[in-house]
C-alpha cells in the first residue's frame, strides 16, 4: 500500500470519529499514541532489543482486549506513559483518551495493526504523518492550521539559511515541527553528515524546539520521531519560551511564532515591575515592555541566537510605533538585518494575514551600526495565491532564492524589479523607522483584468464565511455553556 492510499485510508476513518464528537486534532493525538506503540513492537522484534514500553502498556496488551476492558486499559496505559521523563513521556504528554466508544477504539487498533509500519522506510512513515497534519490544518482553520507554515516557504527559507550538520537549529514556537524537519532533511544531505558520528549527533542533539501547547508538542515529537529524529530525550519541550532565558543558545533560529497581537501576560524588564493581575514575564534581556506577542518573540530570538535567524512576523512589526520602533532600531544597530521577504496573502490558513520573513545575523557589540543595508524582496504586490485554487508552490520562490544567493556572497547581490537595496541612511530617514517598504505599482488598482478570476474570488468568500461561521459557533457554544452553569 503506498503512502497516498494509506493517508486516505487513515484520514477517512477520522470522519467516523468526528461524527462521534472527536475533533481532527484529538484524532491525530490518538493516532500518535497507537502508532508509537505498534512501531515500538515492530522495532523490538526487528532489532531483537528490549522495548522501552512496559509489558502491561505495550501494543499486545491492547490488541487482545475489547469493550469496557479495552477502554479502561487504554486510559491506564496513557496515564502511565505520560508520567515518564524520557522521549516516551513527551510522545504521551498529558495524554488522555478522547474516544468514548470502545468499539471505535478497537476498530482503530485493528486498522493500525493491519499495517507493518517498520516495513516502510522512515521517510515514508514521516510523510504519511505529515500528510495527516496538513489535512488537519486545512480542515480545522481555528485549530492546527494556526501552527502550519506552508511547506514551500519553509523549504525556501531553509535553503537560503543553508544550515550545516554541526550547527544547532532551534524553533521556539515549533508547532508540528515543519522547520526542524526541513532543516534536518537539508543538513543530512551535506557531505559532513556522511560521517556516522556527525549523523548521529545531528539526529539526537542538533535540533530542538519549544511550544506552549501540550497537544502540539505531542504532534511535533511524533512527526520528528517518524522521521528518525531524536534520541533518549525528546528534541522538543512543552512550555512557554518567553517565560525566561534558560541560558541555551543556538546557531540558527528558524521560526514562525503564532499570529495574534496580545499576550496573556505582560513583560517586565529590569527597571521595575508593572502592576497587573496576570503573571509577569521578568526578562532582564528584553529591551522593551510590551504585550505584543510578535515583538516579545523577536526579543527572545535576539537573545538566544548565536549566529543567524529567519523568523516569520506580521506587518505590524515593521511599522508599529513605540516598542516596535525601539526594537527595529535595535535590530538594525545590534544585528545585521540584511534581508526582508514580503510574503503574499492567501498562503496561510488564517485569512488575510500579511506577513514577512526577517533574516538577520548576530554582530559584534559596540557603537557601530551593524546593518549596512536592508535588501527587500516583494513577493506580495501583484501576486495571487489561495489555499485551494492557486496554492503557493516551491517554484514560486525560485527567484527569491536565486536573488538571496549564497550567505557568503551577499556583496554580489543585484537589484531587480522585485529585489531592492535600501541603505541604513535611507532607512534612518523614514518616519518612525517604518520598514513596511514597497515600490511596485498595484495593478489591481487600475486594471480590472488583473483581478482574480471569479471562481477564485467566490472560493475565498466561501472560505471566509465558513471561518466566520465556525467562530460564531464557538462563541455560541461558550454562551450556551455559560447559561447552563
PDB file of C-alpha atoms in Angstrom, residues 228-476:
ATOM      1  CA  UNK A 228      14.132   9.275  12.706  1.00  0.00           C
ATOM      2  CA  UNK A 229      14.915  12.445  14.700  1.00  0.00           C
ATOM      3  CA  UNK A 230      15.555  12.290  18.436  1.00  0.00           C
ATOM      4  CA  UNK A 231      17.397  10.189  20.989  1.00  0.00           C
ATOM      5  CA  UNK A 232      16.608   9.065  24.513  1.00  0.00           C
ATOM      6  CA  UNK A 233      15.234  12.537  25.228  1.00  0.00           C
ATOM      7  CA  UNK A 234      12.714  14.398  23.127  1.00  0.00           C
ATOM      8  CA  UNK A 235      14.062  17.177  20.878  1.00  0.00           C
ATOM      9  CA  UNK A 236      11.017  19.305  21.727  1.00  0.00           C
ATOM     10  CA  UNK A 237       9.799  20.672  25.036  1.00  0.00           C
ATOM     11  CA  UNK A 238       6.434  21.866  26.239  1.00  0.00           C
ATOM     12  CA  UNK A 239       6.392  25.249  27.914  1.00  0.00           C
ATOM     13  CA  UNK A 240       6.321  28.992  27.392  1.00  0.00           C
ATOM     14  CA  UNK A 241       9.532  30.015  25.617  1.00  0.00           C
ATOM     15  CA  UNK A 242       9.014  33.622  26.683  1.00  0.00           C
ATOM     16  CA  UNK A 243       8.804  32.978  30.410  1.00  0.00           C
ATOM     17  CA  UNK A 244      12.567  33.162  31.000  1.00  0.00           C
ATOM     18  CA  UNK A 245      16.001  32.927  29.438  1.00  0.00           C
ATOM     19  CA  UNK A 246      17.143  29.393  30.260  1.00  0.00           C
ATOM     20  CA  UNK A 247      20.689  30.122  29.076  1.00  0.00           C
ATOM     21  CA  UNK A 248      20.599  27.931  25.967  1.00  0.00           C
ATOM     22  CA  UNK A 249      21.959  29.439  22.742  1.00  0.00           C
ATOM     23  CA  UNK A 250      21.561  28.176  19.189  1.00  0.00           C
ATOM     24  CA  UNK A 251      23.444  28.741  15.949  1.00  0.00           C
ATOM     25  CA  UNK A 252      20.306  29.160  13.844  1.00  0.00           C
ATOM     26  CA  UNK A 253      16.753  30.121  14.732  1.00  0.00           C
ATOM     27  CA  UNK A 254      14.014  29.227  12.244  1.00  0.00           C
ATOM     28  CA  UNK A 255      10.532  30.115  13.406  1.00  0.00           C
ATOM     29  CA  UNK A 256       7.010  31.283  12.662  1.00  0.00           C
ATOM     30  CA  UNK A 257       5.657  32.474  16.043  1.00  0.00           C
ATOM     31  CA  UNK A 258       1.859  32.277  16.440  1.00  0.00           C
ATOM     32  CA  UNK A 259      -0.176  35.087  14.916  1.00  0.00           C
ATOM     33  CA  UNK A 260      -2.139  37.383  17.190  1.00  0.00           C
ATOM     34  CA  UNK A 261      -1.169  40.607  18.859  1.00  0.00           C
ATOM     35  CA  UNK A 262      -1.676  40.243  22.599  1.00  0.00           C
ATOM     36  CA  UNK A 263      -0.070  38.049  25.197  1.00  0.00           C
ATOM     37  CA  UNK A 264      -1.798  36.534  28.161  1.00  0.00           C
ATOM     38  CA  UNK A 265       0.994  38.050  30.227  1.00  0.00           C
ATOM     39  CA  UNK A 266       2.965  41.284  30.392  1.00  0.00           C
ATOM     40  CA  UNK A 267       6.703  41.721  30.019  1.00  0.00           C
ATOM     41  CA  UNK A 268       8.592  43.343  32.868  1.00  0.00           C
ATOM     42  CA  UNK A 269      12.183  44.469  32.403  1.00  0.00           C
ATOM     43  CA  UNK A 270      14.837  45.191  34.997  1.00  0.00           C
ATOM     44  CA  UNK A 271      13.640  48.768  35.507  1.00  0.00           C
ATOM     45  CA  UNK A 272      10.776  47.612  37.695  1.00  0.00           C
ATOM     46  CA  UNK A 273       7.606  45.579  37.864  1.00  0.00           C
ATOM     47  CA  UNK A 274       4.308  46.613  36.303  1.00  0.00           C
ATOM     48  CA  UNK A 275       1.228  46.107  38.404  1.00  0.00           C
ATOM     49  CA  UNK A 276      -1.086  43.597  36.788  1.00  0.00           C
ATOM     50  CA  UNK A 277      -3.466  40.850  37.794  1.00  0.00           C
ATOM     51  CA  UNK A 278      -1.674  38.470  35.462  1.00  0.00           C
ATOM     52  CA  UNK A 279       1.647  36.713  35.898  1.00  0.00           C
ATOM     53  CA  UNK A 280       4.564  38.790  34.620  1.00  0.00           C
ATOM     54  CA  UNK A 281       7.457  37.811  32.411  1.00  0.00           C
ATOM     55  CA  UNK A 282      10.601  39.025  34.144  1.00  0.00           C
ATOM     56  CA  UNK A 283      13.267  39.257  31.439  1.00  0.00           C
ATOM     57  CA  UNK A 284      16.309  41.445  32.051  1.00  0.00           C
ATOM     58  CA  UNK A 285      17.393  40.717  28.473  1.00  0.00           C
ATOM     59  CA  UNK A 286      14.278  42.310  26.951  1.00  0.00           C
ATOM     60  CA  UNK A 287      14.691  45.866  25.727  1.00  0.00           C
ATOM     61  CA  UNK A 288      11.038  46.940  25.800  1.00  0.00           C
ATOM     62  CA  UNK A 289       7.971  46.236  27.864  1.00  0.00           C
ATOM     63  CA  UNK A 290       5.090  45.246  25.594  1.00  0.00           C
ATOM     64  CA  UNK A 291       2.076  43.000  25.347  1.00  0.00           C
ATOM     65  CA  UNK A 292       2.718  42.423  21.642  1.00  0.00           C
ATOM     66  CA  UNK A 293       3.277  38.711  21.113  1.00  0.00           C
ATOM     67  CA  UNK A 294       5.423  39.028  17.983  1.00  0.00           C
ATOM     68  CA  UNK A 295       7.679  41.703  19.473  1.00  0.00           C
ATOM     69  CA  UNK A 296       8.271  39.520  22.519  1.00  0.00           C
ATOM     70  CA  UNK A 297       9.198  36.549  20.341  1.00  0.00           C
ATOM     71  CA  UNK A 298      11.532  38.802  18.365  1.00  0.00           C
ATOM     72  CA  UNK A 299      13.234  39.898  21.581  1.00  0.00           C
ATOM     73  CA  UNK A 300      13.559  36.294  22.726  1.00  0.00           C
ATOM     74  CA  UNK A 301      15.081  35.287  19.388  1.00  0.00           C
ATOM     75  CA  UNK A 302      17.543  38.179  19.595  1.00  0.00           C
ATOM     76  CA  UNK A 303      18.714  36.748  22.912  1.00  0.00           C
ATOM     77  CA  UNK A 304      19.078  33.080  22.008  1.00  0.00           C
ATOM     78  CA  UNK A 305      20.591  33.450  18.518  1.00  0.00           C
ATOM     79  CA  UNK A 306      24.313  32.724  18.258  1.00  0.00           C
ATOM     80  CA  UNK A 307      24.668  33.248  14.523  1.00  0.00           C
ATOM     81  CA  UNK A 308      21.609  33.730  12.278  1.00  0.00           C
ATOM     82  CA  UNK A 309      17.825  33.834  12.377  1.00  0.00           C
ATOM     83  CA  UNK A 310      14.920  33.690   9.941  1.00  0.00           C
ATOM     84  CA  UNK A 311      11.572  34.495  11.529  1.00  0.00           C
ATOM     85  CA  UNK A 312       8.094  34.972  10.056  1.00  0.00           C
ATOM     86  CA  UNK A 313       6.389  38.048  11.521  1.00  0.00           C
ATOM     87  CA  UNK A 314       3.297  40.108  10.615  1.00  0.00           C
ATOM     88  CA  UNK A 315       3.398  43.554   9.035  1.00  0.00           C
ATOM     89  CA  UNK A 316       2.756  45.428  12.277  1.00  0.00           C
ATOM     90  CA  UNK A 317       6.282  44.576  13.439  1.00  0.00           C
ATOM     91  CA  UNK A 318       7.587  46.686  10.545  1.00  0.00           C
ATOM     92  CA  UNK A 319       5.613  49.866  11.177  1.00  0.00           C
ATOM     93  CA  UNK A 320       4.202  49.886  14.717  1.00  0.00           C
ATOM     94  CA  UNK A 321       5.450  52.803  16.794  1.00  0.00           C
ATOM     95  CA  UNK A 322       6.627  52.789  20.400  1.00  0.00           C
ATOM     96  CA  UNK A 323       8.028  49.385  21.309  1.00  0.00           C
ATOM     97  CA  UNK A 324       8.067  48.363  17.647  1.00  0.00           C
ATOM     98  CA  UNK A 325      10.197  51.311  16.608  1.00  0.00           C
ATOM     99  CA  UNK A 326      12.590  50.734  19.502  1.00  0.00           C
ATOM    100  CA  UNK A 327      13.116  47.100  18.506  1.00  0.00           C
ATOM    101  CA  UNK A 328      13.598  47.950  14.830  1.00  0.00           C
ATOM    102  CA  UNK A 329      16.357  50.363  15.809  1.00  0.00           C
ATOM    103  CA  UNK A 330      17.983  47.698  17.955  1.00  0.00           C
ATOM    104  CA  UNK A 331      17.692  45.128  15.172  1.00  0.00           C
ATOM    105  CA  UNK A 332      19.396  47.422  12.667  1.00  0.00           C
ATOM    106  CA  UNK A 333      22.033  48.628  15.131  1.00  0.00           C
ATOM    107  CA  UNK A 334      22.975  45.479  17.064  1.00  0.00           C
ATOM    108  CA  UNK A 335      22.399  42.927  14.285  1.00  0.00           C
ATOM    109  CA  UNK A 336      22.997  42.692  10.568  1.00  0.00           C
ATOM    110  CA  UNK A 337      19.371  42.813   9.416  1.00  0.00           C
ATOM    111  CA  UNK A 338      20.184  42.124   5.790  1.00  0.00           C
ATOM    112  CA  UNK A 339      17.054  40.706   4.118  1.00  0.00           C
ATOM    113  CA  UNK A 340      13.279  41.114   4.280  1.00  0.00           C
ATOM    114  CA  UNK A 341      10.896  38.917   2.284  1.00  0.00           C
ATOM    115  CA  UNK A 342       7.413  40.403   1.877  1.00  0.00           C
ATOM    116  CA  UNK A 343       5.057  37.413   1.739  1.00  0.00           C
ATOM    117  CA  UNK A 344       1.880  37.307  -0.332  1.00  0.00           C
ATOM    118  CA  UNK A 345      -1.544  36.935   1.210  1.00  0.00           C
ATOM    119  CA  UNK A 346      -3.553  33.745   0.779  1.00  0.00           C
ATOM    120  CA  UNK A 347      -0.822  31.309   1.812  1.00  0.00           C
ATOM    121  CA  UNK A 348      -1.749  30.877   5.488  1.00  0.00           C
ATOM    122  CA  UNK A 349      -4.833  29.200   6.923  1.00  0.00           C
ATOM    123  CA  UNK A 350      -5.603  32.362   8.872  1.00  0.00           C
ATOM    124  CA  UNK A 351      -7.341  34.548   6.298  1.00  0.00           C
ATOM    125  CA  UNK A 352      -5.923  37.899   5.217  1.00  0.00           C
ATOM    126  CA  UNK A 353      -2.613  37.567   7.062  1.00  0.00           C
ATOM    127  CA  UNK A 354       0.115  39.919   5.844  1.00  0.00           C
ATOM    128  CA  UNK A 355       3.482  38.614   6.946  1.00  0.00           C
ATOM    129  CA  UNK A 356       7.187  38.850   6.213  1.00  0.00           C
ATOM    130  CA  UNK A 357      10.344  36.860   6.796  1.00  0.00           C
ATOM    131  CA  UNK A 358      13.086  38.730   8.631  1.00  0.00           C
ATOM    132  CA  UNK A 359      16.630  37.441   8.061  1.00  0.00           C
ATOM    133  CA  UNK A 360      19.349  38.727  10.383  1.00  0.00           C
ATOM    134  CA  UNK A 361      22.781  37.756  11.722  1.00  0.00           C
ATOM    135  CA  UNK A 362      24.434  38.451  15.027  1.00  0.00           C
ATOM    136  CA  UNK A 363      27.181  41.065  15.023  1.00  0.00           C
ATOM    137  CA  UNK A 364      29.899  42.401  17.355  1.00  0.00           C
ATOM    138  CA  UNK A 365      28.700  44.649  20.157  1.00  0.00           C
ATOM    139  CA  UNK A 366      29.657  48.292  20.035  1.00  0.00           C
ATOM    140  CA  UNK A 367      28.576  51.748  18.952  1.00  0.00           C
ATOM    141  CA  UNK A 368      28.797  50.943  15.244  1.00  0.00           C
ATOM    142  CA  UNK A 369      25.584  50.308  13.264  1.00  0.00           C
ATOM    143  CA  UNK A 370      25.883  46.718  12.041  1.00  0.00           C
ATOM    144  CA  UNK A 371      23.275  46.846   9.260  1.00  0.00           C
ATOM    145  CA  UNK A 372      24.878  48.393   6.209  1.00  0.00           C
ATOM    146  CA  UNK A 373      21.802  47.855   4.044  1.00  0.00           C
ATOM    147  CA  UNK A 374      18.478  46.028   4.020  1.00  0.00           C
ATOM    148  CA  UNK A 375      17.525  44.108   0.879  1.00  0.00           C
ATOM    149  CA  UNK A 376      13.745  43.819   0.409  1.00  0.00           C
ATOM    150  CA  UNK A 377      12.147  41.211  -1.851  1.00  0.00           C
ATOM    151  CA  UNK A 378       8.490  41.920  -2.705  1.00  0.00           C
ATOM    152  CA  UNK A 379       6.631  38.649  -3.316  1.00  0.00           C
ATOM    153  CA  UNK A 380       3.312  40.313  -2.453  1.00  0.00           C
ATOM    154  CA  UNK A 381       2.459  43.025  -4.956  1.00  0.00           C
ATOM    155  CA  UNK A 382       0.502  41.666  -7.955  1.00  0.00           C
ATOM    156  CA  UNK A 383       0.815  38.119  -6.665  1.00  0.00           C
ATOM    157  CA  UNK A 384      -2.302  35.986  -6.134  1.00  0.00           C
ATOM    158  CA  UNK A 385      -2.416  32.798  -4.080  1.00  0.00           C
ATOM    159  CA  UNK A 386      -5.212  30.824  -2.484  1.00  0.00           C
ATOM    160  CA  UNK A 387      -5.089  27.674  -0.398  1.00  0.00           C
ATOM    161  CA  UNK A 388      -7.027  25.559  -2.883  1.00  0.00           C
ATOM    162  CA  UNK A 389      -7.253  27.084  -6.360  1.00  0.00           C
ATOM    163  CA  UNK A 390      -3.768  28.623  -6.525  1.00  0.00           C
ATOM    164  CA  UNK A 391      -1.589  27.311  -3.663  1.00  0.00           C
ATOM    165  CA  UNK A 392       1.958  28.535  -3.159  1.00  0.00           C
ATOM    166  CA  UNK A 393       4.486  26.244  -4.844  1.00  0.00           C
ATOM    167  CA  UNK A 394       8.206  25.939  -4.224  1.00  0.00           C
ATOM    168  CA  UNK A 395       8.868  27.219  -7.749  1.00  0.00           C
ATOM    169  CA  UNK A 396       7.142  30.495  -6.826  1.00  0.00           C
ATOM    170  CA  UNK A 397      10.101  31.179  -4.534  1.00  0.00           C
ATOM    171  CA  UNK A 398      12.839  30.251  -7.004  1.00  0.00           C
ATOM    172  CA  UNK A 399      13.558  33.859  -7.950  1.00  0.00           C
ATOM    173  CA  UNK A 400      13.820  34.888  -4.297  1.00  0.00           C
ATOM    174  CA  UNK A 401      16.241  32.021  -3.557  1.00  0.00           C
ATOM    175  CA  UNK A 402      18.341  32.984  -6.570  1.00  0.00           C
ATOM    176  CA  UNK A 403      18.323  36.670  -5.611  1.00  0.00           C
ATOM    177  CA  UNK A 404      19.224  35.902  -1.990  1.00  0.00           C
ATOM    178  CA  UNK A 405      22.318  33.995  -3.116  1.00  0.00           C
ATOM    179  CA  UNK A 406      24.923  32.234  -1.025  1.00  0.00           C
ATOM    180  CA  UNK A 407      25.259  33.563   2.507  1.00  0.00           C
ATOM    181  CA  UNK A 408      28.951  34.379   1.978  1.00  0.00           C
ATOM    182  CA  UNK A 409      28.291  36.232  -1.300  1.00  0.00           C
ATOM    183  CA  UNK A 410      25.745  38.863  -0.308  1.00  0.00           C
ATOM    184  CA  UNK A 411      28.095  41.538  -1.663  1.00  0.00           C
ATOM    185  CA  UNK A 412      27.375  40.134  -5.134  1.00  0.00           C
ATOM    186  CA  UNK A 413      23.622  40.698  -4.976  1.00  0.00           C
ATOM    187  CA  UNK A 414      21.968  42.599  -7.801  1.00  0.00           C
ATOM    188  CA  UNK A 415      18.786  44.647  -7.769  1.00  0.00           C
ATOM    189  CA  UNK A 416      15.804  43.564  -9.845  1.00  0.00           C
ATOM    190  CA  UNK A 417      12.153  44.519 -10.267  1.00  0.00           C
ATOM    191  CA  UNK A 418      11.227  42.776  -7.021  1.00  0.00           C
ATOM    192  CA  UNK A 419      14.528  42.967  -5.129  1.00  0.00           C
ATOM    193  CA  UNK A 420      15.763  46.359  -3.901  1.00  0.00           C
ATOM    194  CA  UNK A 421      18.579  47.559  -1.659  1.00  0.00           C
ATOM    195  CA  UNK A 422      17.988  50.259   0.959  1.00  0.00           C
ATOM    196  CA  UNK A 423      20.991  51.675   2.778  1.00  0.00           C
ATOM    197  CA  UNK A 424      20.882  52.284   6.508  1.00  0.00           C
ATOM    198  CA  UNK A 425      20.952  56.030   5.904  1.00  0.00           C
ATOM    199  CA  UNK A 426      17.841  55.737   3.737  1.00  0.00           C
ATOM    200  CA  UNK A 427      16.060  53.654   6.377  1.00  0.00           C
ATOM    201  CA  UNK A 428      17.012  56.001   9.215  1.00  0.00           C
ATOM    202  CA  UNK A 429      15.269  58.902   7.451  1.00  0.00           C
ATOM    203  CA  UNK A 430      11.921  57.089   7.343  1.00  0.00           C
ATOM    204  CA  UNK A 431       9.260  58.223   9.815  1.00  0.00           C
ATOM    205  CA  UNK A 432       9.453  56.071  12.965  1.00  0.00           C
ATOM    206  CA  UNK A 433      11.883  53.852  11.052  1.00  0.00           C
ATOM    207  CA  UNK A 434       8.957  52.334   9.152  1.00  0.00           C
ATOM    208  CA  UNK A 435      10.224  49.273   7.279  1.00  0.00           C
ATOM    209  CA  UNK A 436       6.927  48.480   5.557  1.00  0.00           C
ATOM    210  CA  UNK A 437       8.579  49.266   2.226  1.00  0.00           C
ATOM    211  CA  UNK A 438       7.003  48.808  -1.204  1.00  0.00           C
ATOM    212  CA  UNK A 439       7.656  50.328  -4.602  1.00  0.00           C
ATOM    213  CA  UNK A 440       5.792  48.212  -7.168  1.00  0.00           C
ATOM    214  CA  UNK A 441       2.517  49.575  -8.544  1.00  0.00           C
ATOM    215  CA  UNK A 442      -0.535  47.514  -7.598  1.00  0.00           C
ATOM    216  CA  UNK A 443      -2.021  46.601 -10.983  1.00  0.00           C
ATOM    217  CA  UNK A 444      -5.411  45.721  -9.489  1.00  0.00           C
ATOM    218  CA  UNK A 445      -5.954  49.364  -8.576  1.00  0.00           C
ATOM    219  CA  UNK A 446      -6.092  50.412 -12.252  1.00  0.00           C
ATOM    220  CA  UNK A 447      -6.524  47.229 -14.286  1.00  0.00           C
ATOM    221  CA  UNK A 448      -9.738  45.214 -13.727  1.00  0.00           C
ATOM    222  CA  UNK A 449      -8.266  42.335 -15.764  1.00  0.00           C
ATOM    223  CA  UNK A 450      -5.630  41.829 -13.089  1.00  0.00           C
ATOM    224  CA  UNK A 451      -8.231  40.900 -10.502  1.00  0.00           C
ATOM    225  CA  UNK A 452      -8.502  37.209  -9.523  1.00  0.00           C
ATOM    226  CA  UNK A 453     -10.896  35.073 -11.607  1.00  0.00           C
ATOM    227  CA  UNK A 454     -14.497  34.994 -10.308  1.00  0.00           C
ATOM    228  CA  UNK A 455     -14.201  31.364  -9.169  1.00  0.00           C
ATOM    229  CA  UNK A 456     -11.180  32.226  -7.011  1.00  0.00           C
ATOM    230  CA  UNK A 457     -12.950  35.244  -5.522  1.00  0.00           C
ATOM    231  CA  UNK A 458     -16.023  33.104  -4.820  1.00  0.00           C
ATOM    232  CA  UNK A 459     -13.897  30.390  -3.205  1.00  0.00           C
ATOM    233  CA  UNK A 460     -12.181  32.906  -0.942  1.00  0.00           C
ATOM    234  CA  UNK A 461     -15.538  34.416   0.063  1.00  0.00           C
ATOM    235  CA  UNK A 462     -16.878  30.962   0.903  1.00  0.00           C
ATOM    236  CA  UNK A 463     -13.742  30.175   2.929  1.00  0.00           C
ATOM    237  CA  UNK A 464     -14.079  33.444   4.853  1.00  0.00           C
ATOM    238  CA  UNK A 465     -17.758  32.805   5.550  1.00  0.00           C
ATOM    239  CA  UNK A 466     -17.005  29.263   6.723  1.00  0.00           C
ATOM    240  CA  UNK A 467     -14.336  30.593   9.100  1.00  0.00           C
ATOM    241  CA  UNK A 468     -16.704  33.276  10.413  1.00  0.00           C
ATOM    242  CA  UNK A 469     -19.442  30.679  10.919  1.00  0.00           C
ATOM    243  CA  UNK A 470     -17.012  28.401  12.738  1.00  0.00           C
ATOM    244  CA  UNK A 471     -16.009  31.231  15.088  1.00  0.00           C
ATOM    245  CA  UNK A 472     -19.671  32.155  15.637  1.00  0.00           C
ATOM    246  CA  UNK A 473     -20.475  28.565  16.580  1.00  0.00           C
ATOM    247  CA  UNK A 474     -17.614  28.616  19.064  1.00  0.00           C
ATOM    248  CA  UNK A 475     -18.936  31.796  20.688  1.00  0.00           C
ATOM    249  CA  UNK A 476     -22.472  30.374  20.734  1.00  0.00           C
TER     250      UNK A 476
END
